[in-house]
PDB file of N, CA, C and O in Angstrom:
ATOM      1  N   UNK N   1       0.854  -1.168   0.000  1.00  0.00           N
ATOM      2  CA  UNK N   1       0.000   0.000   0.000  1.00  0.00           C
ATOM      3  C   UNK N   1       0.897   1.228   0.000  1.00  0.00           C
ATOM      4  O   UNK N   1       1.409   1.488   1.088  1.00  0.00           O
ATOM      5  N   UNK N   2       1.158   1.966  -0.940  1.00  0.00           N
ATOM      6  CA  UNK N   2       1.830   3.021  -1.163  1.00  0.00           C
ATOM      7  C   UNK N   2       0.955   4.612  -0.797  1.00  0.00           C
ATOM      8  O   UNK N   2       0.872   5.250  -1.847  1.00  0.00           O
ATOM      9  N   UNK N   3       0.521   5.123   0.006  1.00  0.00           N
ATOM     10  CA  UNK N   3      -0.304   6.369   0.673  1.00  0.00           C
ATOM     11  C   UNK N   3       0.688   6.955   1.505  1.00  0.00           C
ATOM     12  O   UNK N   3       1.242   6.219   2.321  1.00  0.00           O
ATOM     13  N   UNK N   4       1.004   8.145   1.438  1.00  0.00           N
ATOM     14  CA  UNK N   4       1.131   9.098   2.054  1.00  0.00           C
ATOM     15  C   UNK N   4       0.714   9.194   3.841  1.00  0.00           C
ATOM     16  O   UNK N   4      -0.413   8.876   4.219  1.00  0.00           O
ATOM     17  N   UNK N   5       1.520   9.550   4.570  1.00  0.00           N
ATOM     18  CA  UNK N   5       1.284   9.285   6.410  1.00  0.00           C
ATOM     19  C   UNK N   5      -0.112  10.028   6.386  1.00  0.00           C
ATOM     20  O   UNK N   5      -1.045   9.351   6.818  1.00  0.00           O
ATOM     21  N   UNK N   6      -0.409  11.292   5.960  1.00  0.00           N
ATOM     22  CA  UNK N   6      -1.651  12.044   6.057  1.00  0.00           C
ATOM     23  C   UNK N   6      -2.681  11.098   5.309  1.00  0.00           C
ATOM     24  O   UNK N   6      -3.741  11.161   5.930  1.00  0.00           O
ATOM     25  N   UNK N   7      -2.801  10.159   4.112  1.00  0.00           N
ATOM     26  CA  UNK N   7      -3.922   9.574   3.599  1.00  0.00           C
ATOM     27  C   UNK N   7      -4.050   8.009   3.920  1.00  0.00           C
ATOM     28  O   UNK N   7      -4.773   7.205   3.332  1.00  0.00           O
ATOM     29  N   UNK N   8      -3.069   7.736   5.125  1.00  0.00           N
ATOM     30  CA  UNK N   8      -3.824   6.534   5.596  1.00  0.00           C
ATOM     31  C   UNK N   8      -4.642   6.320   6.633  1.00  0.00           C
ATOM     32  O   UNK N   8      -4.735   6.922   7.703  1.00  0.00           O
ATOM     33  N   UNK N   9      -5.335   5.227   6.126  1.00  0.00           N
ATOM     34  CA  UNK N   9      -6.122   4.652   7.005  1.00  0.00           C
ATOM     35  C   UNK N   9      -6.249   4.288   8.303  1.00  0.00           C
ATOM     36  O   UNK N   9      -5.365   3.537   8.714  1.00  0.00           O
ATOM     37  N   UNK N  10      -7.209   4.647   9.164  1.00  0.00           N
ATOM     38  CA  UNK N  10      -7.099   3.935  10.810  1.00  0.00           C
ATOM     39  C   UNK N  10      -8.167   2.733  10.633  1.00  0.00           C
ATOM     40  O   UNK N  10      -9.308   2.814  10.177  1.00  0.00           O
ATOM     41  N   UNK N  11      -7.521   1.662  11.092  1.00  0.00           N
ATOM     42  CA  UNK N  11      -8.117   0.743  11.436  1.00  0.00           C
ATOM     43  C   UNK N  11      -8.495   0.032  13.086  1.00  0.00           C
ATOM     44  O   UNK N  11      -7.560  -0.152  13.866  1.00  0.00           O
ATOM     45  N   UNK N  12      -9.507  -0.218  13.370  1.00  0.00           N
ATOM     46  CA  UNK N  12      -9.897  -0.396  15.120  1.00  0.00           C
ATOM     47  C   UNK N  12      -9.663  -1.791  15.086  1.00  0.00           C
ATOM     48  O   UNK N  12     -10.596  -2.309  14.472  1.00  0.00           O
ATOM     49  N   UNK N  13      -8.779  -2.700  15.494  1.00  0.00           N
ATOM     50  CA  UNK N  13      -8.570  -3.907  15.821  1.00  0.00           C
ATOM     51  C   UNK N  13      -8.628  -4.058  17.312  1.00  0.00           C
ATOM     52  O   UNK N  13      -7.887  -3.528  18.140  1.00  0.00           O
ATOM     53  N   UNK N  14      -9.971  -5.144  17.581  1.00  0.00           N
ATOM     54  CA  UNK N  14     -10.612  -5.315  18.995  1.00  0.00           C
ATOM     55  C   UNK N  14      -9.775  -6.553  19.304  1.00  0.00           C
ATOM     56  O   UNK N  14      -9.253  -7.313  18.489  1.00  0.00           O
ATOM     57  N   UNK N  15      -9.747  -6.612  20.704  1.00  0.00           N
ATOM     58  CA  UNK N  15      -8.339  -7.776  21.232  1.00  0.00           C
ATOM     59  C   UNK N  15      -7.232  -7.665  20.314  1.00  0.00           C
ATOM     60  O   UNK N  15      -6.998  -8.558  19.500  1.00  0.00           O
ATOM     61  N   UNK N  16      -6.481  -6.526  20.410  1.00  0.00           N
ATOM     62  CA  UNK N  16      -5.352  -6.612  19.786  1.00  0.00           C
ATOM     63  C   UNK N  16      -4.218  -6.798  20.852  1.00  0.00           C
ATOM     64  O   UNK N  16      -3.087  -6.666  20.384  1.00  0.00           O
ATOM     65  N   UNK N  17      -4.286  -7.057  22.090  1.00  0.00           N
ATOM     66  CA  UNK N  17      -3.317  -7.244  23.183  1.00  0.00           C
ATOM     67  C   UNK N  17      -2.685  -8.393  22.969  1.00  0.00           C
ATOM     68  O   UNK N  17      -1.549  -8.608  23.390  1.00  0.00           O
ATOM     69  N   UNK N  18      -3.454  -9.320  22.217  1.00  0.00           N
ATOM     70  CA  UNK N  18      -2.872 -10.583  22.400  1.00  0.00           C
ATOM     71  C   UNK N  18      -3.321 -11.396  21.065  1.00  0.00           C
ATOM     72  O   UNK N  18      -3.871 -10.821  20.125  1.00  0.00           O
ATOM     73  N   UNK N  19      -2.994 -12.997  21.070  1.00  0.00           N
ATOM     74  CA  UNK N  19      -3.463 -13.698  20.313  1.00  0.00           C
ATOM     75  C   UNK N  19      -3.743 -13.276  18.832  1.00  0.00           C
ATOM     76  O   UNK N  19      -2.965 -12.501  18.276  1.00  0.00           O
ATOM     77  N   UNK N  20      -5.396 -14.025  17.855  1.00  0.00           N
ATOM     78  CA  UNK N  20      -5.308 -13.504  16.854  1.00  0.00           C
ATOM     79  C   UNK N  20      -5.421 -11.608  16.621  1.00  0.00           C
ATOM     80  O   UNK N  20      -4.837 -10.911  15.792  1.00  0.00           O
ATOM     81  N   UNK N  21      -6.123 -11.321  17.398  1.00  0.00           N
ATOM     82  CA  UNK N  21      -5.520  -9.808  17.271  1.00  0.00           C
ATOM     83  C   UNK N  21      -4.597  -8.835  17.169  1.00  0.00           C
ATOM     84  O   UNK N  21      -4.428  -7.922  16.361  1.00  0.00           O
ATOM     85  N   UNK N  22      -4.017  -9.202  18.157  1.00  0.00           N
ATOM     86  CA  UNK N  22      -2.467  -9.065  17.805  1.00  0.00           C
ATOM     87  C   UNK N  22      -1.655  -9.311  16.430  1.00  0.00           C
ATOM     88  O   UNK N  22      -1.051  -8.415  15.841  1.00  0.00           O
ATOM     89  N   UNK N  23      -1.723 -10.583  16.027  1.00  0.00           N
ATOM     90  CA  UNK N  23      -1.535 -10.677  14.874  1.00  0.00           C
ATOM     91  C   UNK N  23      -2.175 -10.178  13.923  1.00  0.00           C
ATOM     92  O   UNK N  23      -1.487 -10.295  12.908  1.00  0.00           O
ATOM     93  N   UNK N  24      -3.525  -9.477  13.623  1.00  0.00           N
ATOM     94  CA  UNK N  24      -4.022  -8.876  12.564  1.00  0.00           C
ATOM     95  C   UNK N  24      -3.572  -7.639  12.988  1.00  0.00           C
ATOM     96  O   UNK N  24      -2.621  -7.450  12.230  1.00  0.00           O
ATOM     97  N   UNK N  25      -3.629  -6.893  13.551  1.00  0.00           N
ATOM     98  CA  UNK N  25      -2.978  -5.403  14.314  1.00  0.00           C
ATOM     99  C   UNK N  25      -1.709  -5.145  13.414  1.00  0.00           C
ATOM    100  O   UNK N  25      -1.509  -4.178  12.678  1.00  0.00           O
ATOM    101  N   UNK N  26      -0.528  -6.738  13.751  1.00  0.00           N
ATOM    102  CA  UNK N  26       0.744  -6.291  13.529  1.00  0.00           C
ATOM    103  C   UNK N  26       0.779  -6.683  11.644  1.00  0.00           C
ATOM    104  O   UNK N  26       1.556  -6.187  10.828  1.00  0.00           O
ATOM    105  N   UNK N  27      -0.139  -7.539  11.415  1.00  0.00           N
ATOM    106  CA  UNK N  27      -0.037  -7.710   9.794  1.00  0.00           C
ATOM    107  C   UNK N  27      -0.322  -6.538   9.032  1.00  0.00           C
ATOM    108  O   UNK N  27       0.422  -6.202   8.111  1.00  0.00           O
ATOM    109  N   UNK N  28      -1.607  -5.722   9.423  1.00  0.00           N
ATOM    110  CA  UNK N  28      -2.489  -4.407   8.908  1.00  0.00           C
ATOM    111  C   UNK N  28      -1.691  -3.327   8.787  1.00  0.00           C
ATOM    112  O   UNK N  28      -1.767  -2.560   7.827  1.00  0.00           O
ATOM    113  N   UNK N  29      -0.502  -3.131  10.188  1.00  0.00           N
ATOM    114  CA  UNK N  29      -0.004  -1.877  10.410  1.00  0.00           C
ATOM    115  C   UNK N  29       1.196  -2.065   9.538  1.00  0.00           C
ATOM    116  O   UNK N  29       1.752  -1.054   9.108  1.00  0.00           O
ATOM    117  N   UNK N  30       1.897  -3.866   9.069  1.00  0.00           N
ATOM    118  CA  UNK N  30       2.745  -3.800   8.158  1.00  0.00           C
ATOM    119  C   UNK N  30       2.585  -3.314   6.566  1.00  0.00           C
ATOM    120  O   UNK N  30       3.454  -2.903   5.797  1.00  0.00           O
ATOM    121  N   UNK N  31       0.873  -3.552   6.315  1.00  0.00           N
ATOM    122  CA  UNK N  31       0.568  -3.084   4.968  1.00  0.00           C
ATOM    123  C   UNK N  31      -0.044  -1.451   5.088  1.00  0.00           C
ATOM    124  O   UNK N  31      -1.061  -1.140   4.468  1.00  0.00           O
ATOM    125  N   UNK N  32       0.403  -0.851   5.612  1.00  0.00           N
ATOM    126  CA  UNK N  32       0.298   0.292   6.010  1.00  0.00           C
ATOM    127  C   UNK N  32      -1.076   1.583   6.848  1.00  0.00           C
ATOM    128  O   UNK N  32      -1.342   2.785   6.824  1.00  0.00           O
ATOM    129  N   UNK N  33      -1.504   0.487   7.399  1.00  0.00           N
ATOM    130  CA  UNK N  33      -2.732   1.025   8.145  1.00  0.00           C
ATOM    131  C   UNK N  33      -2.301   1.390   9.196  1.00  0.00           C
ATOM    132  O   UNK N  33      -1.420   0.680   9.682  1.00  0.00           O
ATOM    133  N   UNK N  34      -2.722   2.577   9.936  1.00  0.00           N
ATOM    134  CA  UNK N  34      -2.726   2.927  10.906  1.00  0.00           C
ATOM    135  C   UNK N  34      -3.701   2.214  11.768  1.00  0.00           C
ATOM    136  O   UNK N  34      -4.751   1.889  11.214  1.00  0.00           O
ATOM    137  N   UNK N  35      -3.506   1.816  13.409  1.00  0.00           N
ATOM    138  CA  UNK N  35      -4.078   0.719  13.729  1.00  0.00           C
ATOM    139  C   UNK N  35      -4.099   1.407  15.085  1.00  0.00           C
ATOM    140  O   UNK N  35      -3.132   1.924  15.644  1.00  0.00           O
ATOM    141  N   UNK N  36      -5.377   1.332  15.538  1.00  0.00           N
ATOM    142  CA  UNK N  36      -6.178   1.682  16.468  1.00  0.00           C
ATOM    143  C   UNK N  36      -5.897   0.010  17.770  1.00  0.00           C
ATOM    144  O   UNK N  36      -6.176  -1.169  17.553  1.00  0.00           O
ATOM    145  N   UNK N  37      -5.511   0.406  18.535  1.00  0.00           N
ATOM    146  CA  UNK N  37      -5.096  -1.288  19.710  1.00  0.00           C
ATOM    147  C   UNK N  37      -6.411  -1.006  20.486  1.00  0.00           C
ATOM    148  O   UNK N  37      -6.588  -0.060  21.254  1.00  0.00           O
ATOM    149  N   UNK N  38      -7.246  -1.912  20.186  1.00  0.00           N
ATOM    150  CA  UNK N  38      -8.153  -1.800  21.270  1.00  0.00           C
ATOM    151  C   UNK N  38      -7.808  -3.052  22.482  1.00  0.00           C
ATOM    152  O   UNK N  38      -6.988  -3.925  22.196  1.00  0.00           O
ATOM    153  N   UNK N  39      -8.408  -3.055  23.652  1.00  0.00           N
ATOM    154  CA  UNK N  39      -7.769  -3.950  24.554  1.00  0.00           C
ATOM    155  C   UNK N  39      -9.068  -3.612  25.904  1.00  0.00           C
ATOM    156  O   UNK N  39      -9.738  -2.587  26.035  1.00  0.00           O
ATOM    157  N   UNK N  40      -9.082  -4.550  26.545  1.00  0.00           N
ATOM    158  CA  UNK N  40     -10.344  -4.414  27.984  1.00  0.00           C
ATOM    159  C   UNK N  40      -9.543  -4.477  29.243  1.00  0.00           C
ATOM    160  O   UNK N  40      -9.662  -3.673  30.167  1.00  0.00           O
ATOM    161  N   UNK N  41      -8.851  -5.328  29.218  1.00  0.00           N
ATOM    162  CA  UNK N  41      -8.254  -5.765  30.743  1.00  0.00           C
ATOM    163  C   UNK N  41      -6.500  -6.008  30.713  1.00  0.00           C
ATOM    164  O   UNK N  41      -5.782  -6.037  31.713  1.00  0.00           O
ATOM    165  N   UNK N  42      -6.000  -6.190  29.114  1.00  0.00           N
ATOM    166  CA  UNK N  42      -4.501  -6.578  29.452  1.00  0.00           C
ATOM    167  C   UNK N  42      -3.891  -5.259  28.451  1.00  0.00           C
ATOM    168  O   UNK N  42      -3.539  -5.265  27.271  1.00  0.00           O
ATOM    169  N   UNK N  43      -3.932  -4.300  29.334  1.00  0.00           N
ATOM    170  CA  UNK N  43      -3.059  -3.201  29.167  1.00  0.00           C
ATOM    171  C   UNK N  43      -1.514  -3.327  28.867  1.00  0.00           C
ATOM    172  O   UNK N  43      -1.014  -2.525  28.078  1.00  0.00           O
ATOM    173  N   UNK N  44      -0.753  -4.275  29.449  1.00  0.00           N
ATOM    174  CA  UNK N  44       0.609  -4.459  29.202  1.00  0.00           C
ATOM    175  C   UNK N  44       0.675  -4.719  27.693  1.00  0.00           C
ATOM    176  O   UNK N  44       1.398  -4.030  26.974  1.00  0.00           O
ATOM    177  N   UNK N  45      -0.243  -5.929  27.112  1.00  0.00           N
ATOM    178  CA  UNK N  45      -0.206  -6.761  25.895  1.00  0.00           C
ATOM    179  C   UNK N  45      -1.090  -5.658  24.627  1.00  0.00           C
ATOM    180  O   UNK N  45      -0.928  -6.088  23.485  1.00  0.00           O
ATOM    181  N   UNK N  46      -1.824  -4.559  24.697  1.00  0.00           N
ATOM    182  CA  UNK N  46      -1.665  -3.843  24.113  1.00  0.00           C
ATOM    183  C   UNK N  46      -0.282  -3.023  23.648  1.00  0.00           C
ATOM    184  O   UNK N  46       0.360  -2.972  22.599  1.00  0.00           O
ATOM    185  N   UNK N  47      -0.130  -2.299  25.199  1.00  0.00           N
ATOM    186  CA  UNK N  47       1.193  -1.935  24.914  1.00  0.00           C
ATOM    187  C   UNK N  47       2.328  -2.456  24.210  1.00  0.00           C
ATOM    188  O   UNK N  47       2.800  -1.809  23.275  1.00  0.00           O
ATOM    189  N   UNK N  48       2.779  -3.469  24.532  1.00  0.00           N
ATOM    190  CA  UNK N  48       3.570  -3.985  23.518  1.00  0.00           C
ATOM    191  C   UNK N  48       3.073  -4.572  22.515  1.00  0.00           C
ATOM    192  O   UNK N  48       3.923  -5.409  22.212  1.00  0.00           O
ATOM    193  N   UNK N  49       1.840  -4.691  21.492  1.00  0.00           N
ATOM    194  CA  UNK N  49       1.680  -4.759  20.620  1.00  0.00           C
ATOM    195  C   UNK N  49       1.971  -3.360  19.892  1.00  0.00           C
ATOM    196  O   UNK N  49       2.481  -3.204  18.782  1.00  0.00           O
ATOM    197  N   UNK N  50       1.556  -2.460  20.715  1.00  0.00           N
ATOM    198  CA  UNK N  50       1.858  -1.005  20.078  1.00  0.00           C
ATOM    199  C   UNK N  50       3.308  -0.884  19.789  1.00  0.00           C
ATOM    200  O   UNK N  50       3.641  -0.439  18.691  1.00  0.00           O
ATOM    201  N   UNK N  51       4.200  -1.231  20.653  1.00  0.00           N
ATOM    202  CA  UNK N  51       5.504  -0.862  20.981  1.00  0.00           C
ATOM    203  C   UNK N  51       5.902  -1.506  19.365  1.00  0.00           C
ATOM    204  O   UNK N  51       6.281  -0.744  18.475  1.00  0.00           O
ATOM    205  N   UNK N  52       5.758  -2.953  19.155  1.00  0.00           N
ATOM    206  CA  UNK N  52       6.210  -3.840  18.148  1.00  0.00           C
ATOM    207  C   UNK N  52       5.751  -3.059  16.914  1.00  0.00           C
ATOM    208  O   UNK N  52       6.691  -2.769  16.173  1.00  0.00           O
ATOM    209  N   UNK N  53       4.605  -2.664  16.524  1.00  0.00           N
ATOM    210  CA  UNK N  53       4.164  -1.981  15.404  1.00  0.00           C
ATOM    211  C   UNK N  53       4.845  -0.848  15.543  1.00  0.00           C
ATOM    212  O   UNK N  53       5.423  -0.753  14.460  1.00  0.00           O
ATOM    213  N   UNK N  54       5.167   0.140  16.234  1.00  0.00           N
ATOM    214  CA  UNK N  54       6.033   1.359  15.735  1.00  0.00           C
ATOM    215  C   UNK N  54       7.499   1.153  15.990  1.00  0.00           C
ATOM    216  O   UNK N  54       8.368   1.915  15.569  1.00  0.00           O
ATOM    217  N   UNK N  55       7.691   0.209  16.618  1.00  0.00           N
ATOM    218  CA  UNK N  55       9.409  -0.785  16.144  1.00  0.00           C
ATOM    219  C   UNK N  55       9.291  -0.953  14.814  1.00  0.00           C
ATOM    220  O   UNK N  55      10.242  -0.454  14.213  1.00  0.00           O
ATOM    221  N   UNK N  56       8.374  -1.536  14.031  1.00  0.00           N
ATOM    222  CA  UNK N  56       8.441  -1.896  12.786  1.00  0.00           C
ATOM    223  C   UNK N  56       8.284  -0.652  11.984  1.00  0.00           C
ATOM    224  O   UNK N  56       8.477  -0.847  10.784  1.00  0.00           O
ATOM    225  N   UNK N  57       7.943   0.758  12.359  1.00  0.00           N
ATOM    226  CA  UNK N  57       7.841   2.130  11.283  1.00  0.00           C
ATOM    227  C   UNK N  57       6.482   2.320  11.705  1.00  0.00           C
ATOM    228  O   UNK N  57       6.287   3.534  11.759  1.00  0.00           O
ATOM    229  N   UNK N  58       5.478   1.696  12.022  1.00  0.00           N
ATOM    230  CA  UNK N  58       4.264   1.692  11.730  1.00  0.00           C
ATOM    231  C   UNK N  58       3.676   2.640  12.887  1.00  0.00           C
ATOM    232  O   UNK N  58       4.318   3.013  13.868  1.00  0.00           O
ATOM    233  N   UNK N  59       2.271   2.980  12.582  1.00  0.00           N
ATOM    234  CA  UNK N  59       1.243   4.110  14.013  1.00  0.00           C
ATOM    235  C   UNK N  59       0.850   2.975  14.236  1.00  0.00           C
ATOM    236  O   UNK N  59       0.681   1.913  13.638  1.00  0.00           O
ATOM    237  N   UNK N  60       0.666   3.656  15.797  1.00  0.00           N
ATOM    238  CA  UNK N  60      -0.783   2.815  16.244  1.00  0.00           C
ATOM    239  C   UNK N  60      -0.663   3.811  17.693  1.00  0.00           C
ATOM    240  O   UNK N  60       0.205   4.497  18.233  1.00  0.00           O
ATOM    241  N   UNK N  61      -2.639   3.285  18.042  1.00  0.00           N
ATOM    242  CA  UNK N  61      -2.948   4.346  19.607  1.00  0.00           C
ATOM    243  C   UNK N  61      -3.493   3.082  20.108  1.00  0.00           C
ATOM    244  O   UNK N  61      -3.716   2.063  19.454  1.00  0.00           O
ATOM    245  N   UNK N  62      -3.759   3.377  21.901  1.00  0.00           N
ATOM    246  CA  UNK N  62      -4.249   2.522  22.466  1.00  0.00           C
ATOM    247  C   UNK N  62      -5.597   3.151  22.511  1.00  0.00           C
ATOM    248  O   UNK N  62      -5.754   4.335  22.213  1.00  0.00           O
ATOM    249  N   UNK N  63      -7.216   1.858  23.127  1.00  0.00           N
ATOM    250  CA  UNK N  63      -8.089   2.673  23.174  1.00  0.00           C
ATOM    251  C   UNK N  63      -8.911   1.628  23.779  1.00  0.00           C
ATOM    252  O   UNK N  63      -9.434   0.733  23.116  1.00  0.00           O
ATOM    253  N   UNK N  64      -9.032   1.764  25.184  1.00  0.00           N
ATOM    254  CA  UNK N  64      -9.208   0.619  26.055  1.00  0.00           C
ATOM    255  C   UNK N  64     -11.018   1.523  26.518  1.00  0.00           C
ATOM    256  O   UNK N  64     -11.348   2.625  26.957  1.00  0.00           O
ATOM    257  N   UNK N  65     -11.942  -0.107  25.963  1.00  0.00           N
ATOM    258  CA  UNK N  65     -13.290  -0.481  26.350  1.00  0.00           C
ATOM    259  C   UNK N  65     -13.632  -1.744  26.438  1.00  0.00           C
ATOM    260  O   UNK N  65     -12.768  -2.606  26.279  1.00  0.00           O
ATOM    261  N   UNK N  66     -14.969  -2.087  26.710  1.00  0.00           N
ATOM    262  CA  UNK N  66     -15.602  -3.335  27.251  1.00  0.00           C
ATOM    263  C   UNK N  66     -16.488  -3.129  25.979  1.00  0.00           C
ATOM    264  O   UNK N  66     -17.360  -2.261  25.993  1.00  0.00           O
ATOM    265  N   UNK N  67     -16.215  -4.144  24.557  1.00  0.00           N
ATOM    266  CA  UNK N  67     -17.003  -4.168  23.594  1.00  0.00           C
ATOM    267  C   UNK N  67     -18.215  -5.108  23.858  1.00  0.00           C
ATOM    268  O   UNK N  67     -18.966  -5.510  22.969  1.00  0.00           O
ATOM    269  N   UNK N  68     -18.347  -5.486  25.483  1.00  0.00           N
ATOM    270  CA  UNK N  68     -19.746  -6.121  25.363  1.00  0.00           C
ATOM    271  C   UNK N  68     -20.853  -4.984  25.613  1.00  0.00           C
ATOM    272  O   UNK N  68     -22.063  -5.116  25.428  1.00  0.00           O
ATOM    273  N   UNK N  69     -20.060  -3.631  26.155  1.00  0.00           N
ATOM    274  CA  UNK N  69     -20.989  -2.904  26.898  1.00  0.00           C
ATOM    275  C   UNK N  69     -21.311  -1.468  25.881  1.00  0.00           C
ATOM    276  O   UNK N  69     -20.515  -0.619  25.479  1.00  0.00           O
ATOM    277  N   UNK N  70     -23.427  -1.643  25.569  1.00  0.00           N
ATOM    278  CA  UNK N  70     -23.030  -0.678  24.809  1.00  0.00           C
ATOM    279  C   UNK N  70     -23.879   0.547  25.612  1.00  0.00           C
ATOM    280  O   UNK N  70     -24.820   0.412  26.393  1.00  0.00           O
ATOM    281  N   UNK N  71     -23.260   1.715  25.179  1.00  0.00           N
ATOM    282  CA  UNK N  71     -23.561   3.168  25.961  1.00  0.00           C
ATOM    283  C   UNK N  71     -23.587   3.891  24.749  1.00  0.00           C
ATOM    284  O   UNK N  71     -23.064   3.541  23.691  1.00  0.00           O
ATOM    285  N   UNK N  72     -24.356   5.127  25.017  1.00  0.00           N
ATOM    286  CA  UNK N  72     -24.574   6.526  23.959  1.00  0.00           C
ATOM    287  C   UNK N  72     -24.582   7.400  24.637  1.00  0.00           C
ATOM    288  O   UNK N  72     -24.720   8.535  24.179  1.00  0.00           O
TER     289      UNK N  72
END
């Protein structure tokens, strides 16, 4: 994916702390998406998913909720 830092994409990957999330997080942010870490309870394993994606060049933010719980 060849875009410009200003014309890419954010993508919200839910359980990205760990497991398959993690791995789609760190595949997405290699093809150049900016990648949103969502995470509920393992704050460390976000974090270093974040850490690993901008080791590799790549963005990413953390953005910690309970996707069972919905509010407006």
């Amino acid at each position: 994916m060849n875009t410009s830092k200003e014309q890419k994409r954010k993508v919200l990957v839910t359980g990205a702390s760990k497991g398959i999330g993690k791995a789609i997080a760190i595949t997405l942010a290699k093809q150049g998406f900016n990648i949103i870490t969502h995470y509920n309870s393992d704050e460390a394993g976000a974090l270093e998913t974040k850490q690993e994606i901008e080791k590799q060049g790549g963005s990413a933010e953390l953005m910690k909720f309970d996707i069972s719980k919905r509010s407006y």
